């Protein structure tokens, strides 16, 4: 399985002088920001010298690089230094253990992701919605480092950071733990020449979120960094710089997982996927004749829940409503992830069918964030810890890609496998909600709703009410083991 995500956060300085010097997109086109499929690596720094931690002045980006500026910085919130996961409970005031702190962070990230899913609508061009709540949380948390007053309170509220007195330290510790366990995260702050950014913000971003500063001279500099980070896979990240851009915060994530129990590609075949009662589409359906699966009926969600484990304590959770329609609001209102993990039964061998697909999602998040109550960020936020003067967020672009296949599967002798219809079975052939989870912290890396795993294929419209011709595999009644 291969999943790649990019969260793109762009802040614009509202001073009139910057708009005169800004580079406008050609022909009024939106800037092209393709997906970055990162290889596991640390962020790459092109700076000739590293930041001196003893510097307390603000920074100015000049044609020669980063320089000190004598303006006094606004005090930065929270501890600057990161922490190891062992001392989280000692650094965070209160009676919570490190495990409780990590799961509190994870639950907050899940809630943020569900909020976004509720406000992101599919379209005929993009029938599937896929996001990375972890990537979005990191980007918004970094923005919160530079916020003050009601803007900081608003961001921390939406990040569900209220329950933790050491939110940034706890999230930083969690991210370092993820990096040690196959998740790749890269961040950078691009600063336009002449834009004065405060030293505390740069230092805190680097220490907590491993985000390094670089001079924003032209689009080629960004493309060159992206090319290095992706080992040459992406050579053109931006076609032009957006109007008025003085600072760009970029966060990109990549995860490549290996099934704990692999699918044999020899068993993959073309089968039907039921988009709704009247529409079907052909998909490549993977088959595990005797797949060890944990699955149970979740009556509150009116759905079947299954857990597909990956190596390294990661899981793909699939929630498939029996109605055939995914209601994200209903899931968000009733989903308790800790309770769900507790209710998962022991794995049992059964016949499992899961669609093979590769999907992309790309959307500007301004409308969704405004509907969520974050509209202030795009008009009059207080970002005084970033720079003197008026800043506002001009665009939040989120791009994602997910691929599920038999990659790495070892071929098994077909003669050694007996497929019996008397065995329990679980077939994913109708719309479903998914979450790629870190099992230890119960943090969602990615969330999504898959309504059509093969959007490029022709959709067949069936006769309404002709339910007697529905395929026997249509999962109205699941043959699964009791809880």
Coordinates of C-alpha atoms in Angstrom, one line a residue:
X1 CA 0.0 0.0 0.0
X2 CA 1.3 3.5 -0.8
X3 CA -0.1 6.8 0.4
X4 CA 1.2 10.3 -0.3
X5 CA -0.1 13.6 1.1
X6 CA 0.8 17.2 0.8
X7 CA -0.6 20.1 2.8
X8 CA 0.2 23.6 1.5
X9 CA -0.3 26.7 3.6
X10 CA 0.3 30.1 2.1
X11 CA 0.4 33.4 4.1
X12 CA 0.3 36.8 2.3
X13 CA 1.4 40.1 3.6
X14 CA -1.4 42.7 3.2
X15 CA 0.9 45.7 2.8
X16 CA 0.4 47.6 -0.5
X17 CA 4.0 47.6 -1.4
X18 CA 4.2 43.8 -1.7
X19 CA 1.4 43.6 -4.3
X20 CA 3.3 45.9 -6.7
X21 CA 6.3 43.6 -6.7
X22 CA 4.5 40.3 -6.6
X23 CA 4.7 37.9 -9.5
X24 CA 1.3 37.2 -11.0
X25 CA 0.4 33.9 -12.5
X26 CA 0.4 33.7 -16.2
X27 CA -3.0 34.2 -17.9
X28 CA -4.6 34.5 -14.5
X29 CA -4.2 30.7 -13.9
X30 CA -4.1 29.3 -10.4
X31 CA -0.6 28.2 -9.3
X32 CA 0.1 24.6 -10.2
X33 CA 1.0 22.7 -7.0
X34 CA 1.3 19.0 -7.8
X35 CA 1.5 16.2 -5.2
X36 CA 4.9 15.5 -3.7
X37 CA 5.5 11.7 -3.2
X38 CA 8.2 12.0 -0.6
X39 CA 10.8 9.4 0.0
X40 CA 11.6 8.7 3.6
X41 CA 14.1 11.5 4.4
X42 CA 14.7 14.5 6.5
X43 CA 14.0 18.1 5.2
X44 CA 16.9 19.3 3.1
X45 CA 18.5 22.7 3.9
X46 CA 20.0 24.8 1.2
X47 CA 21.1 27.5 3.7
X48 CA 24.9 28.2 3.9
X49 CA 24.8 28.5 7.6
X50 CA 22.5 27.2 10.4
X51 CA 20.6 29.4 12.8
X52 CA 22.3 30.5 16.0
X53 CA 20.1 29.5 18.9
X54 CA 21.4 32.5 20.9
X55 CA 20.0 35.0 18.5
X56 CA 17.0 36.8 19.9
X57 CA 16.4 39.4 17.3
X58 CA 14.0 39.1 14.3
X59 CA 15.3 38.1 10.9
X60 CA 15.2 39.9 7.6
X61 CA 15.5 38.0 4.4
X62 CA 17.9 39.9 2.1
X63 CA 19.3 39.1 -1.3
X64 CA 22.3 37.7 0.7
X65 CA 20.2 35.4 2.9
X66 CA 19.0 35.7 6.5
X67 CA 20.1 38.7 8.5
X68 CA 19.4 39.9 12.1
X69 CA 16.9 42.8 12.6
X70 CA 16.9 44.9 15.7
X71 CA 13.1 44.8 16.3
X72 CA 12.0 43.2 19.5
X73 CA 10.1 39.9 19.1
X74 CA 6.9 39.1 20.8
X75 CA 7.4 36.4 23.4
X76 CA 6.7 32.9 22.0
X77 CA 4.2 30.6 23.6
X78 CA 5.1 27.4 25.4
X79 CA 8.4 25.6 25.7
X80 CA 10.8 25.9 22.8
X81 CA 12.6 22.6 23.3
X82 CA 11.1 19.4 22.1
X83 CA 10.8 16.4 24.4
X84 CA 11.3 12.7 24.2
X85 CA 8.3 10.6 24.6
X86 CA 9.7 9.3 27.9
X87 CA 9.5 12.7 29.6
X88 CA 6.2 13.9 28.1
X89 CA 4.4 13.3 31.4
X90 CA 7.0 15.3 33.4
X91 CA 7.0 18.2 30.9
X92 CA 3.2 18.4 30.7
X93 CA 1.6 19.6 34.0
X94 CA -1.1 17.3 35.3
X95 CA -1.7 13.7 36.0
X96 CA -1.8 12.4 32.4
X97 CA 0.6 9.7 31.4
X98 CA 2.6 9.8 28.1
X99 CA 0.2 7.3 26.5
X100 CA -2.8 9.4 27.6
X101 CA -1.2 12.6 26.2
X102 CA -0.5 10.9 22.9
X103 CA -4.0 9.6 22.6
X104 CA -5.4 13.0 23.5
X105 CA -3.4 14.5 20.7
X106 CA -4.6 11.7 18.4
X107 CA -8.2 12.2 19.3
X108 CA -8.0 15.9 18.6
X109 CA -6.4 15.2 15.2
X110 CA -9.3 12.8 14.4
X111 CA -11.9 15.4 15.4
X112 CA -10.2 18.0 13.2
X113 CA -10.1 15.6 10.3
X114 CA -13.8 14.7 10.7
X115 CA -14.7 18.4 10.7
X116 CA -12.9 18.9 7.4
X117 CA -14.5 15.8 5.9
X118 CA -18.0 17.1 6.9
X119 CA -17.2 20.4 5.0
X120 CA -15.5 19.1 1.9
X121 CA -18.0 18.1 -0.7
X122 CA -17.3 15.6 -3.5
X123 CA -17.9 16.5 -7.2
X124 CA -18.4 14.6 -10.4
X125 CA -14.7 15.2 -11.2
X126 CA -13.6 14.2 -7.6
X127 CA -16.2 11.8 -6.2
X128 CA -13.8 10.7 -3.5
X129 CA -12.6 12.9 -0.6
X130 CA -9.2 12.1 0.9
X131 CA -7.3 14.2 3.5
X132 CA -4.5 14.0 5.9
X133 CA -5.7 15.4 9.3
X134 CA -2.2 15.0 10.7
X135 CA -0.6 17.1 7.9
X136 CA -3.3 19.7 8.3
X137 CA -2.8 19.7 12.1
X138 CA 0.9 20.3 11.7
X139 CA 0.4 23.2 9.3
X140 CA -2.3 24.8 11.5
X141 CA -0.2 24.2 14.6
X142 CA 2.7 25.9 13.1
X143 CA 0.5 28.9 12.2
X144 CA -0.7 28.9 15.8
X145 CA 2.9 29.5 16.9
X146 CA 2.7 32.8 15.2
X147 CA -0.8 33.8 16.4
X148 CA -1.8 35.9 19.4
X149 CA -5.0 36.8 21.2
X150 CA -8.3 35.5 19.7
X151 CA -6.6 34.1 16.6
X152 CA -4.4 31.8 18.8
X153 CA -7.4 30.8 20.9
X154 CA -9.4 30.0 17.7
X155 CA -6.7 27.9 16.2
X156 CA -6.0 26.0 19.4
X157 CA -9.8 25.4 19.9
X158 CA -10.1 23.9 16.4
X159 CA -7.0 21.8 17.0
X160 CA -8.6 20.5 20.2
X161 CA -5.6 21.6 22.1
X162 CA -7.5 22.9 25.1
X163 CA -7.1 19.6 27.1
X164 CA -3.3 19.9 27.0
X165 CA -1.1 22.6 28.7
X166 CA 1.8 21.5 26.5
X167 CA 0.2 21.0 23.1
X168 CA 3.1 22.0 20.8
X169 CA 5.6 20.0 22.9
X170 CA 3.3 16.9 22.9
X171 CA 2.6 17.1 19.1
X172 CA 6.4 17.6 18.4
X173 CA 7.2 14.5 20.5
X174 CA 4.5 12.5 18.6
X175 CA 5.9 13.5 15.2
X176 CA 9.4 12.5 16.1
X177 CA 8.1 9.1 17.2
X178 CA 6.2 8.7 13.9
X179 CA 9.4 9.6 12.0
X180 CA 11.1 6.7 13.7
X181 CA 8.4 4.4 12.5
X182 CA 8.3 4.8 8.7
X183 CA 6.4 8.1 8.4
X184 CA 8.3 10.8 6.4
X185 CA 7.5 14.4 7.1
X186 CA 9.2 17.4 5.5
X187 CA 8.5 21.1 6.2
X188 CA 9.9 24.4 5.1
X189 CA 9.3 28.2 5.6
X190 CA 9.9 30.2 2.4
X191 CA 10.4 34.0 3.1
X192 CA 10.3 36.7 0.5
X193 CA 13.4 39.0 0.3
X194 CA 12.9 42.0 2.6
X195 CA 10.1 40.4 4.7
X196 CA 11.0 40.6 8.4
X197 CA 10.1 37.5 10.3
X198 CA 10.6 37.2 14.0
X199 CA 13.4 35.0 15.3
X200 CA 11.3 33.2 17.9
X201 CA 8.8 32.0 15.3
X202 CA 11.6 30.7 13.1
X203 CA 13.3 28.9 16.0
X204 CA 10.1 27.5 17.4
X205 CA 9.0 26.2 14.0
X206 CA 12.4 24.5 13.6
X207 CA 12.7 23.0 17.1
X208 CA 9.1 21.9 17.3
X209 CA 8.1 21.0 13.7
X210 CA 11.5 20.6 12.1
X211 CA 10.7 23.4 9.6
X212 CA 13.7 25.2 8.2
X213 CA 13.7 28.7 6.7
X214 CA 14.8 29.5 3.2
X215 CA 14.8 32.6 1.0
X216 CA 11.9 32.9 -1.4
X217 CA 13.7 34.4 -4.4
X218 CA 11.8 32.8 -7.3
X219 CA 9.8 29.7 -8.2
X220 CA 12.9 27.9 -9.4
X221 CA 14.2 27.8 -5.8
X222 CA 11.1 26.0 -4.5
X223 CA 11.1 23.6 -7.5
X224 CA 14.7 22.8 -6.9
X225 CA 14.1 21.9 -3.2
X226 CA 11.1 19.8 -4.1
X227 CA 13.2 18.0 -6.7
X228 CA 15.8 17.2 -4.1
X229 CA 13.3 16.1 -1.5
X230 CA 11.5 13.8 -4.0
X231 CA 14.8 12.4 -5.5
X232 CA 13.9 14.0 -8.8
X233 CA 10.3 12.6 -9.1
X234 CA 8.8 16.1 -9.1
X235 CA 10.7 18.7 -11.1
X236 CA 8.0 21.4 -11.3
X237 CA 6.2 22.1 -8.1
X238 CA 5.0 25.6 -8.9
X239 CA 4.5 27.2 -12.2
X240 CA 4.5 30.7 -10.7
X241 CA 4.4 32.5 -7.3
X242 CA 1.0 33.5 -6.1
X243 CA 0.2 37.2 -5.9
X244 CA 1.4 39.0 -2.7
X245 CA 3.1 35.9 -1.3
X246 CA 5.7 36.9 1.3
X247 CA 5.8 33.7 3.3
X248 CA 4.9 30.1 2.4
X249 CA 4.6 27.3 5.0
X250 CA 4.8 23.9 3.3
X251 CA 4.2 20.6 5.0
X252 CA 4.4 17.3 3.1
X253 CA 3.9 13.7 4.4
X254 CA 4.5 10.3 2.9
X255 CA 3.7 6.9 4.2
X256 CA 4.3 3.6 2.5
X257 CA 2.9 0.6 4.3
X258 CA 3.2 -3.1 3.8
X259 CA 0.3 -5.4 4.5
X260 CA 0.8 -7.6 7.6
X261 CA -1.0 -10.3 5.5
X262 CA -0.4 -9.7 1.8
X263 CA -2.8 -10.1 -1.1
X264 CA -1.8 -12.4 -3.9
X265 CA -2.0 -10.5 -7.3
X266 CA -2.9 -13.8 -9.0
X267 CA -6.3 -13.6 -7.3
X268 CA -7.1 -10.1 -8.4
X269 CA -10.0 -9.9 -10.9
X270 CA -12.6 -7.5 -12.3
X271 CA -15.7 -7.2 -10.2
X272 CA -18.6 -4.8 -9.7
X273 CA -18.6 -1.9 -7.2
X274 CA -22.1 -0.5 -6.3
X275 CA -21.8 3.3 -6.3
X276 CA -25.5 3.5 -5.3
X277 CA -28.7 1.6 -6.0
X278 CA -28.7 2.6 -9.7
X279 CA -25.0 2.9 -10.6
X280 CA -22.2 0.3 -10.8
X281 CA -18.6 0.4 -12.0
X282 CA -16.0 -2.2 -12.7
X283 CA -13.0 -2.3 -10.4
X284 CA -10.0 -4.5 -9.8
X285 CA -10.9 -6.5 -6.7
X286 CA -8.2 -8.0 -4.6
X287 CA -9.0 -11.3 -3.0
X288 CA -7.7 -13.0 0.2
X289 CA -9.2 -16.5 0.2
X290 CA -8.2 -17.0 3.9
X291 CA -7.4 -13.6 5.2
X292 CA -7.1 -13.0 9.0
X293 CA -9.5 -10.1 9.6
X294 CA -11.0 -8.5 12.6
X295 CA -14.6 -7.3 11.7
X296 CA -17.8 -6.7 13.6
X297 CA -21.2 -5.0 13.1
X298 CA -21.3 -1.5 14.7
X299 CA -25.0 -1.0 15.4
X300 CA -24.6 2.7 16.5
X301 CA -23.0 3.5 13.1
X302 CA -25.3 1.0 11.3
X303 CA -22.2 -0.2 9.6
X304 CA -19.6 -3.0 9.4
X305 CA -16.2 -2.2 10.8
X306 CA -13.0 -4.0 9.7
X307 CA -9.4 -3.6 10.5
X308 CA -6.7 -4.4 8.0
X309 CA -3.3 -4.4 9.8
X310 CA 0.0 -3.1 8.4
X311 CA 3.5 -3.8 9.6
X312 CA 4.7 -1.3 12.2
X313 CA 1.5 -0.9 14.3
X314 CA -0.5 0.8 11.6
X315 CA -4.0 -0.2 10.4
X316 CA -6.5 0.6 7.7
X317 CA -9.9 0.9 9.4
X318 CA -12.9 0.5 7.0
X319 CA -16.4 1.6 8.0
X320 CA -19.0 0.4 5.5
X321 CA -22.6 1.5 6.2
X322 CA -25.2 -1.1 5.4
X323 CA -27.3 1.6 3.7
X324 CA -24.6 2.0 1.0
X325 CA -24.3 5.7 1.7
X326 CA -21.6 7.3 3.8
X327 CA -23.0 10.0 6.1
X328 CA -19.9 11.7 7.5
X329 CA -21.9 13.8 10.0
X330 CA -23.4 10.7 11.5
X331 CA -20.0 9.0 11.7
X332 CA -18.5 12.1 13.3
X333 CA -21.3 12.3 15.9
X334 CA -21.0 8.6 17.0
X335 CA -17.5 7.5 16.3
X336 CA -15.4 6.8 19.4
X337 CA -12.1 5.6 18.2
X338 CA -10.9 4.2 21.6
X339 CA -14.2 2.3 22.0
X340 CA -13.9 1.0 18.4
X341 CA -10.4 -0.4 19.1
X342 CA -11.7 -2.1 22.3
X343 CA -14.6 -3.7 20.4
X344 CA -12.5 -5.2 17.6
X345 CA -12.7 -9.0 18.0
X346 CA -9.9 -11.4 17.5
X347 CA -8.9 -12.0 13.8
X348 CA -10.6 -14.9 12.0
X349 CA -9.7 -16.4 8.6
X350 CA -12.3 -15.5 6.0
X351 CA -12.7 -14.7 2.3
X352 CA -11.9 -11.0 1.9
X353 CA -12.4 -8.7 -1.1
X354 CA -11.0 -5.2 -1.2
X355 CA -10.8 -2.9 -4.3
X356 CA -7.5 -2.0 -5.7
X357 CA -7.3 1.7 -6.6
X358 CA -5.2 4.9 -7.0
X359 CA -7.0 8.1 -6.3
X360 CA -6.1 11.8 -6.0
X361 CA -7.9 14.7 -4.3
X362 CA -7.1 18.4 -4.6
X363 CA -9.1 21.3 -3.1
X364 CA -8.7 24.8 -1.8
X365 CA -9.8 24.7 1.8
X366 CA -10.8 28.3 2.3
X367 CA -14.5 27.7 2.0
X368 CA -14.4 24.6 4.2
X369 CA -12.4 26.4 6.9
X370 CA -14.7 29.4 6.8
X371 CA -17.7 27.1 7.3
X372 CA -15.8 25.6 10.2
X373 CA -15.4 29.0 11.9
X374 CA -11.9 29.8 10.7
X375 CA -12.8 32.6 8.3
X376 CA -10.9 35.1 10.4
X377 CA -7.6 33.7 9.1
X378 CA -8.4 34.9 5.6
X379 CA -9.4 38.5 6.7
X380 CA -8.0 39.9 9.9
X381 CA -6.0 37.4 12.0
X382 CA -3.6 38.4 14.7
X383 CA -0.2 36.9 13.6
X384 CA 2.0 39.2 15.6
X385 CA 4.5 36.5 16.6
X386 CA 5.4 36.0 12.9
X387 CA 6.0 39.6 11.9
X388 CA 5.2 43.2 12.6
X389 CA 2.5 44.4 10.2
X390 CA -0.7 42.9 8.9
X391 CA -0.6 39.3 7.6
X392 CA -3.4 37.1 6.5
X393 CA -3.8 33.6 5.0
X394 CA -4.6 33.9 1.3
X395 CA -4.8 30.2 0.5
X396 CA -4.7 26.8 2.0
X397 CA -4.3 24.1 -0.6
X398 CA -4.5 20.4 0.3
X399 CA -3.6 17.7 -2.1
X400 CA -3.6 14.0 -1.5
X401 CA -3.2 10.7 -3.1
X402 CA -3.8 7.2 -2.0
X403 CA -2.9 3.9 -3.6
X404 CA -4.0 0.5 -2.4
X405 CA -2.6 -2.6 -4.2
X406 CA -0.9 -5.9 -3.7
X407 CA 2.6 -4.2 -3.8
X408 CA 5.2 -6.5 -2.3
X409 CA 2.8 -9.5 -2.3
X410 CA 4.5 -12.8 -2.6
X411 CA 2.8 -15.2 -5.1
X412 CA 1.3 -18.2 -3.5
X413 CA 0.5 -21.5 -5.3
X414 CA -3.0 -21.4 -6.5
X415 CA -3.4 -25.1 -6.0
X416 CA -2.8 -24.8 -2.3
X417 CA -5.7 -22.5 -1.7
X418 CA -9.3 -23.7 -1.4
X419 CA -12.0 -21.1 -1.8
X420 CA -15.2 -22.1 -0.2
X421 CA -18.4 -20.2 -0.1
X422 CA -19.1 -21.7 3.3
X423 CA -16.3 -19.7 4.8
X424 CA -17.1 -16.3 6.4
X425 CA -16.6 -13.4 4.0
X426 CA -16.2 -9.7 3.9
X427 CA -16.5 -7.8 0.6
X428 CA -15.9 -4.1 0.2
X429 CA -17.9 -3.3 -2.9
X430 CA -19.9 -0.2 -1.9
X431 CA -19.0 3.3 -0.6
X432 CA -17.0 3.3 2.6
X433 CA -15.2 5.5 5.1
X434 CA -11.6 4.7 5.8
X435 CA -8.9 5.8 8.3
X436 CA -5.3 4.9 8.2
X437 CA -4.4 4.8 11.9
X438 CA -1.3 4.6 14.1
X439 CA -2.5 2.0 16.5
X440 CA -0.3 3.0 19.4
X441 CA -1.4 6.6 19.7
X442 CA -4.7 6.1 17.8
X443 CA -3.8 9.0 15.5
X444 CA -5.3 9.2 12.0
X445 CA -2.7 9.8 9.3
X446 CA -5.3 9.9 6.6
X447 CA -9.1 9.9 6.4
X448 CA -11.4 9.6 3.4
X449 CA -14.7 8.6 1.8
X450 CA -14.4 6.4 -1.2
X451 CA -17.6 6.5 -3.3
X452 CA -16.1 5.3 -6.6
X453 CA -12.7 3.5 -6.6
X454 CA -12.5 3.7 -10.4
X455 CA -13.7 7.3 -11.4
X456 CA -12.1 7.1 -14.8
X457 CA -14.2 4.1 -15.9
X458 CA -17.6 4.1 -17.4
X459 CA -20.5 4.0 -15.0
X460 CA -23.3 1.6 -15.8
X461 CA -26.8 2.8 -14.9
X462 CA -29.0 0.0 -13.8
X463 CA -32.8 0.0 -13.8
X464 CA -34.2 1.5 -10.6
X465 CA -36.0 -1.0 -8.4
X466 CA -34.5 -3.9 -10.2
X467 CA -33.1 -5.2 -6.9
X468 CA -33.6 -8.9 -7.9
X469 CA -30.6 -8.6 -10.2
X470 CA -28.2 -7.4 -7.6
X471 CA -25.0 -9.5 -7.4
X472 CA -24.9 -12.0 -4.5
X473 CA -21.7 -10.3 -3.2
X474 CA -23.6 -7.0 -2.6
X475 CA -23.0 -6.7 1.1
X476 CA -26.5 -6.2 2.4
X477 CA -26.0 -9.2 4.7
X478 CA -22.5 -9.7 5.8
X479 CA -21.3 -13.2 6.5
X480 CA -19.0 -12.3 9.4
X481 CA -18.2 -13.9 12.7
X482 CA -20.2 -12.7 15.7
X483 CA -18.5 -10.2 18.0

